Protein backbone atom coordinates (compact mmCIF):
# COMPACT_ATOMS: atom_id res chain seq x y z
CA UNK A 1 0.00 0.00 0.00
CA UNK A 2 2.72 2.43 0.99
CA UNK A 3 4.72 1.49 -2.00
CA UNK A 4 1.69 2.13 -4.12
CA UNK A 5 1.00 5.48 -2.56
CA UNK A 6 4.54 6.59 -3.16
CA UNK A 7 4.23 5.56 -6.76
CA UNK A 8 0.94 7.46 -7.03
CA UNK A 9 2.67 10.56 -5.68
CA UNK A 10 5.34 10.23 -8.33
CA UNK A 11 2.76 9.71 -11.03
CA UNK A 12 0.80 12.70 -9.81
CA UNK A 13 3.89 14.88 -9.90
CA UNK A 14 4.48 13.87 -13.47
CA UNK A 15 0.78 14.25 -14.25
CA UNK A 16 0.75 17.86 -13.07
CA UNK A 17 3.80 18.49 -15.17
CA UNK A 18 1.95 17.04 -18.13
CA UNK A 19 4.41 14.19 -18.63
CA UNK A 20 2.21 11.15 -18.01
CA UNK A 21 1.16 8.78 -20.75
CA UNK A 22 -2.42 7.72 -21.34
CA UNK A 23 -1.76 4.41 -19.56
CA UNK A 24 -0.37 6.12 -16.52
CA UNK A 25 -3.33 8.45 -16.38
CA UNK A 26 -5.65 5.48 -16.55
CA UNK A 27 -3.83 3.91 -13.65
CA UNK A 28 -4.22 7.07 -11.64
CA UNK A 29 -7.91 7.36 -12.34
CA UNK A 30 -8.44 3.66 -11.55
CA UNK A 31 -6.63 4.13 -8.30
CA UNK A 32 -8.67 7.11 -7.25
CA UNK A 33 -11.93 5.49 -8.22
CA UNK A 34 -11.42 2.20 -6.48
CA UNK A 35 -9.51 2.79 -3.35
CA UNK A 36 -9.99 4.73 -0.29
CA UNK A 37 -7.22 7.28 -0.40
CA UNK A 38 -5.29 8.79 2.46
CA UNK A 39 -6.12 12.31 3.45
CA UNK A 40 -3.02 13.73 1.79
CA UNK A 41 -4.40 12.55 -1.53
CA UNK A 42 -8.00 13.57 -0.98
CA UNK A 43 -7.61 16.87 -2.90
CA UNK A 44 -6.02 15.09 -5.83
CA UNK A 45 -8.81 12.55 -5.86
CA UNK A 46 -11.44 15.27 -6.23
CA UNK A 47 -9.49 16.86 -9.07
CA UNK A 48 -9.11 13.52 -10.76
CA UNK A 49 -12.67 12.44 -10.46
CA UNK A 50 -13.92 15.75 -11.75
CA UNK A 51 -11.64 15.30 -14.75
CA UNK A 52 -12.23 11.65 -15.46
CA UNK A 53 -15.63 10.80 -14.04
CA UNK A 54 -17.85 9.67 -16.88
CA UNK A 55 -21.07 9.51 -14.98
CA UNK A 56 -22.03 13.14 -14.97
CA UNK A 57 -25.81 13.36 -14.95
CA UNK A 58 -27.18 14.93 -18.12
CA UNK A 59 -29.84 17.53 -17.40
CA UNK A 60 -33.13 16.47 -19.01
CA UNK A 61 -33.71 19.85 -20.73
CA UNK A 62 -30.22 19.99 -22.18
CA UNK A 63 -31.38 19.56 -25.74
CA UNK A 64 -33.92 22.31 -25.36
CA UNK A 65 -31.40 24.64 -23.84
CA UNK A 66 -28.89 23.99 -26.61
CA UNK A 67 -31.38 24.55 -29.37
CA UNK A 68 -32.58 27.72 -27.62
CA UNK A 69 -28.98 28.90 -27.54
CA UNK A 70 -28.53 28.11 -31.24
CA UNK A 71 -31.74 29.94 -32.05
CA UNK A 72 -30.46 32.98 -30.21
CA UNK A 73 -27.28 32.87 -32.32
CA UNK A 74 -29.44 32.84 -35.39
CA UNK A 75 -31.38 35.90 -34.21
CA UNK A 76 -28.14 37.71 -33.56
CA UNK A 77 -26.93 36.98 -37.03
CA UNK A 78 -30.18 38.17 -38.57
CA UNK A 79 -29.92 41.48 -36.79
CA UNK A 80 -26.36 41.82 -37.89
CA UNK A 81 -27.17 41.03 -41.50
CA UNK A 82 -29.89 43.66 -41.46
CA UNK A 83 -27.35 46.14 -40.29
CA UNK A 84 -24.83 45.16 -42.97
CA UNK A 85 -27.67 45.39 -45.50
CA UNK A 86 -28.15 49.01 -44.55
CA UNK A 87 -24.44 49.52 -44.85
CA UNK A 88 -24.44 47.95 -48.29
CA UNK A 89 -27.17 50.35 -49.40
CA UNK A 90 -25.22 53.30 -48.05
CA UNK A 91 -21.84 52.22 -49.31
CA UNK A 92 -22.02 53.75 -52.81
CA UNK A 93 -22.85 57.09 -51.26
CA UNK A 94 -20.05 56.67 -48.79
CA UNK A 95 -17.63 55.88 -51.60
CA UNK A 96 -18.75 58.90 -53.59
CA UNK A 97 -18.64 61.16 -50.57
CA UNK A 98 -15.22 59.91 -49.61
CA UNK A 99 -13.80 60.38 -53.10
CA UNK A 100 -15.27 63.86 -53.41
CA UNK A 101 -13.71 64.74 -50.09
CA UNK A 102 -10.42 63.30 -51.26
CA UNK A 103 -10.52 65.30 -54.50
CA UNK A 104 -11.18 68.54 -52.70
CA UNK A 105 -8.70 67.71 -50.01
CA UNK A 106 -5.92 67.02 -52.46
CA UNK A 107 -6.82 69.98 -54.63
CA UNK A 108 -6.75 72.23 -51.63
CA UNK A 109 -3.48 70.69 -50.56
CA UNK A 110 -1.91 71.07 -53.99
CA UNK A 111 -3.09 74.64 -54.36
CA UNK A 112 -2.15 75.80 -50.92
CA UNK A 113 1.12 73.95 -51.02
CA UNK A 114 2.38 75.39 -54.29
CA UNK A 115 0.76 78.73 -55.09
CA UNK A 116 1.57 78.48 -58.79
CA UNK A 117 5.33 78.35 -58.93
CA UNK A 118 7.05 80.36 -61.59
CA UNK A 119 6.86 78.07 -64.58
CA UNK A 120 9.33 79.87 -66.74
CA UNK A 121 12.26 82.06 -66.08
CA UNK A 122 12.04 85.71 -66.94
CA UNK A 123 13.39 86.40 -70.38
CA UNK A 124 14.74 89.80 -69.41
CA UNK A 125 16.76 90.65 -66.37
CA UNK A 126 16.39 94.35 -67.02
CA UNK A 127 12.95 95.81 -66.26
CA UNK A 128 13.35 98.42 -68.98
CA UNK A 129 13.84 95.77 -71.67
CA UNK A 130 10.92 93.82 -70.31
CA UNK A 131 8.86 96.98 -70.28
CA UNK A 132 9.69 97.71 -73.90
CA UNK A 133 8.78 94.16 -74.94
CA UNK A 134 5.54 94.40 -72.99
CA UNK A 135 4.61 97.67 -74.60
CA UNK A 136 5.38 96.24 -77.99
CA UNK A 137 3.14 93.27 -77.22
CA UNK A 138 0.36 95.50 -75.93
CA UNK A 139 0.64 97.67 -79.02
CA UNK A 140 0.31 94.63 -81.25
CA UNK A 141 -2.56 93.36 -79.18
CA UNK A 142 -4.34 96.70 -79.26
CA UNK A 143 -3.90 97.09 -83.00
CA UNK A 144 -5.55 93.77 -83.65
CA UNK A 145 -8.15 94.26 -80.97
CA UNK A 146 -9.10 97.64 -82.39
CA UNK A 147 -9.35 96.11 -85.85
CA UNK A 148 -11.97 93.82 -84.44
CA UNK A 149 -13.71 96.56 -82.50
CA UNK A 150 -13.93 99.11 -85.32
CA UNK A 151 -16.66 97.33 -87.27
CA UNK A 152 -18.54 96.85 -84.03
CA UNK A 153 -18.25 100.53 -83.21
CA UNK A 154 -19.32 101.43 -86.72
CA UNK A 155 -22.25 99.10 -86.38
CA UNK A 156 -23.06 100.66 -83.03
CA UNK A 157 -23.13 104.09 -84.67
CA UNK A 158 -25.49 102.77 -87.32
CA UNK A 159 -27.69 101.16 -84.73
CA UNK A 160 -27.83 104.43 -82.82
CA UNK A 161 -28.76 106.33 -85.98
CA UNK A 162 -31.48 103.84 -86.77
CA UNK A 163 -32.84 104.06 -83.27
CA UNK A 164 -32.95 107.84 -83.53
CA UNK A 165 -34.88 107.64 -86.77
CA UNK A 166 -37.31 105.16 -85.27
CA UNK A 167 -37.83 107.37 -82.24
CA UNK A 168 -38.39 110.40 -84.41
CA UNK A 169 -40.92 108.66 -86.59
CA UNK A 170 -42.79 107.36 -83.56
CA UNK A 171 -42.87 110.79 -81.92
CA UNK A 172 -43.93 112.68 -85.05
CA UNK A 173 -46.70 110.19 -85.66
CA UNK A 174 -48.05 110.69 -82.17
CA UNK B 1 -12.49 47.65 -53.23
CA UNK B 2 -12.33 48.11 -56.98
CA UNK B 3 -14.49 51.21 -56.67
CA UNK B 4 -12.11 52.58 -54.12
CA UNK B 5 -9.17 52.00 -56.44
CA UNK B 6 -10.98 53.76 -59.27
CA UNK B 7 -11.77 56.64 -56.96
CA UNK B 8 -8.14 56.94 -55.93
CA UNK B 9 -7.02 56.80 -59.56
CA UNK B 10 -9.49 59.53 -60.39
CA UNK B 11 -8.25 61.67 -57.56
CA UNK B 12 -4.65 61.28 -58.66
CA UNK B 13 -5.58 62.22 -62.23
CA UNK B 14 -7.55 65.24 -61.03
CA UNK B 15 -4.65 66.35 -58.90
CA UNK B 16 -2.35 66.00 -61.88
CA UNK B 17 -4.66 68.03 -64.05
CA UNK B 18 -4.92 70.84 -61.57
CA UNK B 19 -1.17 70.88 -61.22
CA UNK B 20 -0.78 71.17 -64.98
CA UNK B 21 1.78 73.53 -66.36
CA UNK B 22 1.07 76.49 -68.55
CA UNK B 23 -0.09 74.76 -71.74
CA UNK B 24 1.73 77.27 -73.89
CA UNK B 25 5.03 76.54 -72.26
CA UNK B 26 5.62 73.82 -74.84
CA UNK B 27 5.93 76.43 -77.60
CA UNK B 28 8.87 78.08 -75.93
CA UNK B 29 10.83 74.94 -76.74
CA UNK B 30 10.03 75.00 -80.47
CA UNK B 31 12.85 75.69 -82.87
CA UNK B 32 12.56 78.99 -84.65
CA UNK B 33 10.15 80.41 -82.11
CA UNK B 34 11.19 83.45 -80.15
CA UNK B 35 9.64 83.46 -76.73
CA UNK B 36 9.45 86.22 -74.21
CA UNK B 37 8.19 85.60 -70.73
CA UNK B 38 7.54 88.37 -68.26
CA UNK B 39 6.68 87.45 -64.70
CA UNK B 40 4.63 89.31 -62.14
CA UNK B 41 7.79 90.29 -60.34
CA UNK B 42 9.17 91.87 -63.50
CA UNK B 43 5.86 93.60 -64.15
CA UNK B 44 6.02 95.15 -60.70
CA UNK B 45 9.49 96.53 -61.47
CA UNK B 46 8.32 98.55 -64.46
CA UNK B 47 9.31 102.19 -64.33
CA UNK B 48 6.91 104.22 -62.26
CA UNK B 49 6.83 107.06 -64.74
CA UNK B 50 5.89 104.62 -67.47
CA UNK B 51 2.78 106.63 -68.20
CA UNK B 52 4.79 109.49 -69.56
CA UNK B 53 6.87 107.25 -71.75
CA UNK B 54 3.87 106.04 -73.58
CA UNK B 55 1.95 109.12 -74.53
CA UNK B 56 -0.23 109.23 -71.47
CA UNK B 57 -1.66 105.77 -71.91
CA UNK B 58 -2.70 104.33 -68.60
CA UNK B 59 -1.45 100.79 -69.01
CA UNK B 60 -0.33 100.59 -65.40
CA UNK B 61 -3.84 99.68 -64.33
CA UNK B 62 -3.96 96.79 -66.74
CA UNK B 63 -0.41 95.59 -66.11
CA UNK B 64 -1.06 95.70 -62.40
CA UNK B 65 -3.73 93.02 -62.79
CA UNK B 66 -1.54 90.64 -64.76
CA UNK B 67 0.43 87.79 -63.29
CA UNK B 68 2.44 87.03 -66.41
CA UNK B 69 2.84 87.77 -70.08
CA UNK B 70 4.03 85.26 -72.63
CA UNK B 71 4.93 86.33 -76.15
CA UNK B 72 5.75 83.79 -78.85
CA UNK B 73 6.75 84.92 -82.30
CA UNK B 74 8.15 83.31 -85.39
CA UNK B 75 8.84 84.58 -88.86
CA UNK B 76 9.22 81.16 -90.43
CA UNK B 77 6.08 80.36 -92.39
CA UNK B 78 6.07 76.62 -91.72
CA UNK B 79 6.92 76.89 -88.07
CA UNK B 80 4.31 79.60 -87.74
CA UNK B 81 1.68 77.40 -89.31
CA UNK B 82 2.53 74.54 -86.97
CA UNK B 83 2.61 76.75 -83.92
CA UNK B 84 -0.75 78.31 -84.75
CA UNK B 85 -2.45 74.98 -85.44
CA UNK B 86 -1.07 73.51 -82.21
CA UNK B 87 -2.26 76.56 -80.31
CA UNK B 88 -5.70 76.30 -81.91
CA UNK B 89 -5.92 72.68 -80.86
CA UNK B 90 -4.91 73.66 -77.37
CA UNK B 91 -7.65 76.25 -77.02
CA UNK B 92 -10.22 73.98 -78.61
CA UNK B 93 -9.48 71.13 -76.24
CA UNK B 94 -9.29 73.24 -73.13
CA UNK B 95 -12.63 75.09 -72.99
CA UNK B 96 -11.43 78.54 -73.89
CA UNK B 97 -14.04 80.94 -75.15
CA UNK B 98 -13.65 82.66 -78.46
CA UNK B 99 -13.79 86.35 -77.74
CA UNK B 100 -13.25 87.77 -81.20
CA UNK B 101 -12.15 86.71 -84.63
CA UNK B 102 -10.59 89.28 -86.93
CA UNK B 103 -9.56 88.85 -90.52
CA UNK B 104 -7.58 91.83 -91.66
CA UNK B 105 -7.01 93.18 -95.16
CA UNK B 106 -3.53 91.66 -95.41
CA UNK B 107 -4.90 88.16 -94.83
CA UNK B 108 -3.86 87.85 -91.21
CA UNK B 109 -6.25 85.83 -89.12
CA UNK B 110 -6.40 86.92 -85.53
CA UNK B 111 -8.30 85.02 -82.88
CA UNK B 112 -8.86 86.16 -79.34
CA UNK B 113 -9.66 83.59 -76.70
CA UNK B 114 -10.41 84.01 -73.04
CA UNK B 115 -10.89 81.92 -69.97
CA UNK B 116 -13.13 83.02 -67.13
CA UNK B 117 -15.99 85.49 -67.08
CA UNK B 118 -16.01 88.92 -68.75
CA UNK B 119 -15.86 90.53 -65.32
CA UNK B 120 -13.05 88.23 -64.23
CA UNK B 121 -10.85 87.06 -67.07
CA UNK B 122 -8.11 84.70 -65.98
CA UNK B 123 -6.43 84.20 -69.27
CA UNK B 124 -6.49 86.07 -72.55
CA UNK B 125 -4.88 84.73 -75.68
CA UNK B 126 -4.31 86.31 -79.01
CA UNK B 127 -3.28 84.08 -81.89
CA UNK B 128 -2.10 85.86 -85.01
CA UNK B 129 -1.95 83.58 -88.00
CA UNK B 130 0.26 85.59 -90.29
CA UNK B 131 -0.05 83.99 -93.68
CA UNK B 132 2.91 85.91 -95.09
CA UNK B 133 4.72 87.44 -92.18
CA UNK B 134 5.22 86.61 -88.56
CA UNK B 135 2.84 84.59 -86.49
CA UNK B 136 2.35 85.59 -82.90
CA UNK B 137 0.83 84.11 -79.78
CA UNK B 138 0.21 86.44 -76.89
CA UNK B 139 -0.90 85.18 -73.54
CA UNK B 140 -1.95 87.31 -70.60
CA UNK B 141 -2.53 85.59 -67.28
CA UNK B 142 -4.08 87.36 -64.34
CA UNK B 143 -7.45 88.62 -63.21
CA UNK B 144 -8.87 91.49 -65.21
CA UNK B 145 -12.07 92.58 -66.94
CA UNK B 146 -13.06 93.18 -70.52
CA UNK B 147 -13.32 96.85 -69.65
CA UNK B 148 -9.69 96.92 -68.55
CA UNK B 149 -8.74 95.57 -71.96
CA UNK B 150 -10.93 98.04 -73.77
CA UNK B 151 -9.47 100.97 -71.86
CA UNK B 152 -5.97 99.78 -72.54
CA UNK B 153 -6.53 99.26 -76.26
CA UNK B 154 -8.30 102.59 -76.61
CA UNK B 155 -5.26 104.30 -75.16
CA UNK B 156 -3.04 102.69 -77.76
CA UNK B 157 -5.47 103.41 -80.55
CA UNK B 158 -5.26 107.15 -79.97
CA UNK B 159 -1.66 107.59 -81.06
Coordinates of C-alpha atoms in Angstrom, one line a residue:
Chain A
X1 CA 0.0 0.0 0.0
X2 CA 2.7 2.4 1.0
X3 CA 4.7 1.5 -2.0
X4 CA 1.7 2.1 -4.1
X5 CA 1.0 5.5 -2.6
X6 CA 4.5 6.6 -3.2
X7 CA 4.2 5.6 -6.8
X8 CA 0.9 7.5 -7.0
X9 CA 2.7 10.6 -5.7
X10 CA 5.3 10.2 -8.3
X11 CA 2.8 9.7 -11.0
X12 CA 0.8 12.7 -9.8
X13 CA 3.9 14.9 -9.9
X14 CA 4.5 13.9 -13.5
X15 CA 0.8 14.2 -14.2
X16 CA 0.7 17.9 -13.1
X17 CA 3.8 18.5 -15.2
X18 CA 2.0 17.0 -18.1
X19 CA 4.4 14.2 -18.6
X20 CA 2.2 11.1 -18.0
X21 CA 1.2 8.8 -20.8
X22 CA -2.4 7.7 -21.3
X23 CA -1.8 4.4 -19.6
X24 CA -0.4 6.1 -16.5
X25 CA -3.3 8.4 -16.4
X26 CA -5.6 5.5 -16.6
X27 CA -3.8 3.9 -13.6
X28 CA -4.2 7.1 -11.6
X29 CA -7.9 7.4 -12.3
X30 CA -8.4 3.7 -11.6
X31 CA -6.6 4.1 -8.3
X32 CA -8.7 7.1 -7.2
X33 CA -11.9 5.5 -8.2
X34 CA -11.4 2.2 -6.5
X35 CA -9.5 2.8 -3.3
X36 CA -10.0 4.7 -0.3
X37 CA -7.2 7.3 -0.4
X38 CA -5.3 8.8 2.5
X39 CA -6.1 12.3 3.5
X40 CA -3.0 13.7 1.8
X41 CA -4.4 12.5 -1.5
X42 CA -8.0 13.6 -1.0
X43 CA -7.6 16.9 -2.9
X44 CA -6.0 15.1 -5.8
X45 CA -8.8 12.6 -5.9
X46 CA -11.4 15.3 -6.2
X47 CA -9.5 16.9 -9.1
X48 CA -9.1 13.5 -10.8
X49 CA -12.7 12.4 -10.5
X50 CA -13.9 15.7 -11.7
X51 CA -11.6 15.3 -14.7
X52 CA -12.2 11.7 -15.5
X53 CA -15.6 10.8 -14.0
X54 CA -17.8 9.7 -16.9
X55 CA -21.1 9.5 -15.0
X56 CA -22.0 13.1 -15.0
X57 CA -25.8 13.4 -14.9
X58 CA -27.2 14.9 -18.1
X59 CA -29.8 17.5 -17.4
X60 CA -33.1 16.5 -19.0
X61 CA -33.7 19.9 -20.7
X62 CA -30.2 20.0 -22.2
X63 CA -31.4 19.6 -25.7
X64 CA -33.9 22.3 -25.4
X65 CA -31.4 24.6 -23.8
X66 CA -28.9 24.0 -26.6
X67 CA -31.4 24.6 -29.4
X68 CA -32.6 27.7 -27.6
X69 CA -29.0 28.9 -27.5
X70 CA -28.5 28.1 -31.2
X71 CA -31.7 29.9 -32.1
X72 CA -30.5 33.0 -30.2
X73 CA -27.3 32.9 -32.3
X74 CA -29.4 32.8 -35.4
X75 CA -31.4 35.9 -34.2
X76 CA -28.1 37.7 -33.6
X77 CA -26.9 37.0 -37.0
X78 CA -30.2 38.2 -38.6
X79 CA -29.9 41.5 -36.8
X80 CA -26.4 41.8 -37.9
X81 CA -27.2 41.0 -41.5
X82 CA -29.9 43.7 -41.5
X83 CA -27.3 46.1 -40.3
X84 CA -24.8 45.2 -43.0
X85 CA -27.7 45.4 -45.5
X86 CA -28.1 49.0 -44.6
X87 CA -24.4 49.5 -44.9
X88 CA -24.4 47.9 -48.3
X89 CA -27.2 50.3 -49.4
X90 CA -25.2 53.3 -48.0
X91 CA -21.8 52.2 -49.3
X92 CA -22.0 53.8 -52.8
X93 CA -22.8 57.1 -51.3
X94 CA -20.0 56.7 -48.8
X95 CA -17.6 55.9 -51.6
X96 CA -18.7 58.9 -53.6
X97 CA -18.6 61.2 -50.6
X98 CA -15.2 59.9 -49.6
X99 CA -13.8 60.4 -53.1
X100 CA -15.3 63.9 -53.4
X101 CA -13.7 64.7 -50.1
X102 CA -10.4 63.3 -51.3
X103 CA -10.5 65.3 -54.5
X104 CA -11.2 68.5 -52.7
X105 CA -8.7 67.7 -50.0
X106 CA -5.9 67.0 -52.5
X107 CA -6.8 70.0 -54.6
X108 CA -6.7 72.2 -51.6
X109 CA -3.5 70.7 -50.6
X110 CA -1.9 71.1 -54.0
X111 CA -3.1 74.6 -54.4
X112 CA -2.2 75.8 -50.9
X113 CA 1.1 74.0 -51.0
X114 CA 2.4 75.4 -54.3
X115 CA 0.8 78.7 -55.1
X116 CA 1.6 78.5 -58.8
X117 CA 5.3 78.3 -58.9
X118 CA 7.0 80.4 -61.6
X119 CA 6.9 78.1 -64.6
X120 CA 9.3 79.9 -66.7
X121 CA 12.3 82.1 -66.1
X122 CA 12.0 85.7 -66.9
X123 CA 13.4 86.4 -70.4
X124 CA 14.7 89.8 -69.4
X125 CA 16.8 90.7 -66.4
X126 CA 16.4 94.3 -67.0
X127 CA 12.9 95.8 -66.3
X128 CA 13.4 98.4 -69.0
X129 CA 13.8 95.8 -71.7
X130 CA 10.9 93.8 -70.3
X131 CA 8.9 97.0 -70.3
X132 CA 9.7 97.7 -73.9
X133 CA 8.8 94.2 -74.9
X134 CA 5.5 94.4 -73.0
X135 CA 4.6 97.7 -74.6
X136 CA 5.4 96.2 -78.0
X137 CA 3.1 93.3 -77.2
X138 CA 0.4 95.5 -75.9
X139 CA 0.6 97.7 -79.0
X140 CA 0.3 94.6 -81.3
X141 CA -2.6 93.4 -79.2
X142 CA -4.3 96.7 -79.3
X143 CA -3.9 97.1 -83.0
X144 CA -5.6 93.8 -83.6
X145 CA -8.2 94.3 -81.0
X146 CA -9.1 97.6 -82.4
X147 CA -9.3 96.1 -85.9
X148 CA -12.0 93.8 -84.4
X149 CA -13.7 96.6 -82.5
X150 CA -13.9 99.1 -85.3
X151 CA -16.7 97.3 -87.3
X152 CA -18.5 96.9 -84.0
X153 CA -18.2 100.5 -83.2
X154 CA -19.3 101.4 -86.7
X155 CA -22.2 99.1 -86.4
X156 CA -23.1 100.7 -83.0
X157 CA -23.1 104.1 -84.7
X158 CA -25.5 102.8 -87.3
X159 CA -27.7 101.2 -84.7
X160 CA -27.8 104.4 -82.8
X161 CA -28.8 106.3 -86.0
X162 CA -31.5 103.8 -86.8
X163 CA -32.8 104.1 -83.3
X164 CA -33.0 107.8 -83.5
X165 CA -34.9 107.6 -86.8
X166 CA -37.3 105.2 -85.3
X167 CA -37.8 107.4 -82.2
X168 CA -38.4 110.4 -84.4
X169 CA -40.9 108.7 -86.6
X170 CA -42.8 107.4 -83.6
X171 CA -42.9 110.8 -81.9
X172 CA -43.9 112.7 -85.1
X173 CA -46.7 110.2 -85.7
X174 CA -48.0 110.7 -82.2
Chain B
X1 CA -12.5 47.7 -53.2
X2 CA -12.3 48.1 -57.0
X3 CA -14.5 51.2 -56.7
X4 CA -12.1 52.6 -54.1
X5 CA -9.2 52.0 -56.4
X6 CA -11.0 53.8 -59.3
X7 CA -11.8 56.6 -57.0
X8 CA -8.1 56.9 -55.9
X9 CA -7.0 56.8 -59.6
X10 CA -9.5 59.5 -60.4
X11 CA -8.2 61.7 -57.6
X12 CA -4.7 61.3 -58.7
X13 CA -5.6 62.2 -62.2
X14 CA -7.5 65.2 -61.0
X15 CA -4.7 66.4 -58.9
X16 CA -2.4 66.0 -61.9
X17 CA -4.7 68.0 -64.1
X18 CA -4.9 70.8 -61.6
X19 CA -1.2 70.9 -61.2
X20 CA -0.8 71.2 -65.0
X21 CA 1.8 73.5 -66.4
X22 CA 1.1 76.5 -68.6
X23 CA -0.1 74.8 -71.7
X24 CA 1.7 77.3 -73.9
X25 CA 5.0 76.5 -72.3
X26 CA 5.6 73.8 -74.8
X27 CA 5.9 76.4 -77.6
X28 CA 8.9 78.1 -75.9
X29 CA 10.8 74.9 -76.7
X30 CA 10.0 75.0 -80.5
X31 CA 12.9 75.7 -82.9
X32 CA 12.6 79.0 -84.6
X33 CA 10.1 80.4 -82.1
X34 CA 11.2 83.5 -80.2
X35 CA 9.6 83.5 -76.7
X36 CA 9.5 86.2 -74.2
X37 CA 8.2 85.6 -70.7
X38 CA 7.5 88.4 -68.3
X39 CA 6.7 87.4 -64.7
X40 CA 4.6 89.3 -62.1
X41 CA 7.8 90.3 -60.3
X42 CA 9.2 91.9 -63.5
X43 CA 5.9 93.6 -64.1
X44 CA 6.0 95.2 -60.7
X45 CA 9.5 96.5 -61.5
X46 CA 8.3 98.5 -64.5
X47 CA 9.3 102.2 -64.3
X48 CA 6.9 104.2 -62.3
X49 CA 6.8 107.1 -64.7
X50 CA 5.9 104.6 -67.5
X51 CA 2.8 106.6 -68.2
X52 CA 4.8 109.5 -69.6
X53 CA 6.9 107.3 -71.7
X54 CA 3.9 106.0 -73.6
X55 CA 1.9 109.1 -74.5
X56 CA -0.2 109.2 -71.5
X57 CA -1.7 105.8 -71.9
X58 CA -2.7 104.3 -68.6
X59 CA -1.4 100.8 -69.0
X60 CA -0.3 100.6 -65.4
X61 CA -3.8 99.7 -64.3
X62 CA -4.0 96.8 -66.7
X63 CA -0.4 95.6 -66.1
X64 CA -1.1 95.7 -62.4
X65 CA -3.7 93.0 -62.8
X66 CA -1.5 90.6 -64.8
X67 CA 0.4 87.8 -63.3
X68 CA 2.4 87.0 -66.4
X69 CA 2.8 87.8 -70.1
X70 CA 4.0 85.3 -72.6
X71 CA 4.9 86.3 -76.1
X72 CA 5.7 83.8 -78.9
X73 CA 6.8 84.9 -82.3
X74 CA 8.2 83.3 -85.4
X75 CA 8.8 84.6 -88.9
X76 CA 9.2 81.2 -90.4
X77 CA 6.1 80.4 -92.4
X78 CA 6.1 76.6 -91.7
X79 CA 6.9 76.9 -88.1
X80 CA 4.3 79.6 -87.7
X81 CA 1.7 77.4 -89.3
X82 CA 2.5 74.5 -87.0
X83 CA 2.6 76.8 -83.9
X84 CA -0.7 78.3 -84.8
X85 CA -2.4 75.0 -85.4
X86 CA -1.1 73.5 -82.2
X87 CA -2.3 76.6 -80.3
X88 CA -5.7 76.3 -81.9
X89 CA -5.9 72.7 -80.9
X90 CA -4.9 73.7 -77.4
X91 CA -7.6 76.3 -77.0
X92 CA -10.2 74.0 -78.6
X93 CA -9.5 71.1 -76.2
X94 CA -9.3 73.2 -73.1
X95 CA -12.6 75.1 -73.0
X96 CA -11.4 78.5 -73.9
X97 CA -14.0 80.9 -75.2
X98 CA -13.6 82.7 -78.5
X99 CA -13.8 86.3 -77.7
X100 CA -13.2 87.8 -81.2
X101 CA -12.1 86.7 -84.6
X102 CA -10.6 89.3 -86.9
X103 CA -9.6 88.9 -90.5
X104 CA -7.6 91.8 -91.7
X105 CA -7.0 93.2 -95.2
X106 CA -3.5 91.7 -95.4
X107 CA -4.9 88.2 -94.8
X108 CA -3.9 87.8 -91.2
X109 CA -6.2 85.8 -89.1
X110 CA -6.4 86.9 -85.5
X111 CA -8.3 85.0 -82.9
X112 CA -8.9 86.2 -79.3
X113 CA -9.7 83.6 -76.7
X114 CA -10.4 84.0 -73.0
X115 CA -10.9 81.9 -70.0
X116 CA -13.1 83.0 -67.1
X117 CA -16.0 85.5 -67.1
X118 CA -16.0 88.9 -68.8
X119 CA -15.9 90.5 -65.3
X120 CA -13.1 88.2 -64.2
X121 CA -10.9 87.1 -67.1
X122 CA -8.1 84.7 -66.0
X123 CA -6.4 84.2 -69.3
X124 CA -6.5 86.1 -72.6
X125 CA -4.9 84.7 -75.7
X126 CA -4.3 86.3 -79.0
X127 CA -3.3 84.1 -81.9
X128 CA -2.1 85.9 -85.0
X129 CA -1.9 83.6 -88.0
X130 CA 0.3 85.6 -90.3
X131 CA -0.1 84.0 -93.7
X132 CA 2.9 85.9 -95.1
X133 CA 4.7 87.4 -92.2
X134 CA 5.2 86.6 -88.6
X135 CA 2.8 84.6 -86.5
X136 CA 2.3 85.6 -82.9
X137 CA 0.8 84.1 -79.8
X138 CA 0.2 86.4 -76.9
X139 CA -0.9 85.2 -73.5
X140 CA -2.0 87.3 -70.6
X141 CA -2.5 85.6 -67.3
X142 CA -4.1 87.4 -64.3
X143 CA -7.5 88.6 -63.2
X144 CA -8.9 91.5 -65.2
X145 CA -12.1 92.6 -66.9
X146 CA -13.1 93.2 -70.5
X147 CA -13.3 96.8 -69.6
X148 CA -9.7 96.9 -68.6
X149 CA -8.7 95.6 -72.0
X150 CA -10.9 98.0 -73.8
X151 CA -9.5 101.0 -71.9
X152 CA -6.0 99.8 -72.5
X153 CA -6.5 99.3 -76.3
X154 CA -8.3 102.6 -76.6
X155 CA -5.3 104.3 -75.2
X156 CA -3.0 102.7 -77.8
X157 CA -5.5 103.4 -80.6
X158 CA -5.3 107.2 -80.0
X159 CA -1.7 107.6 -81.1

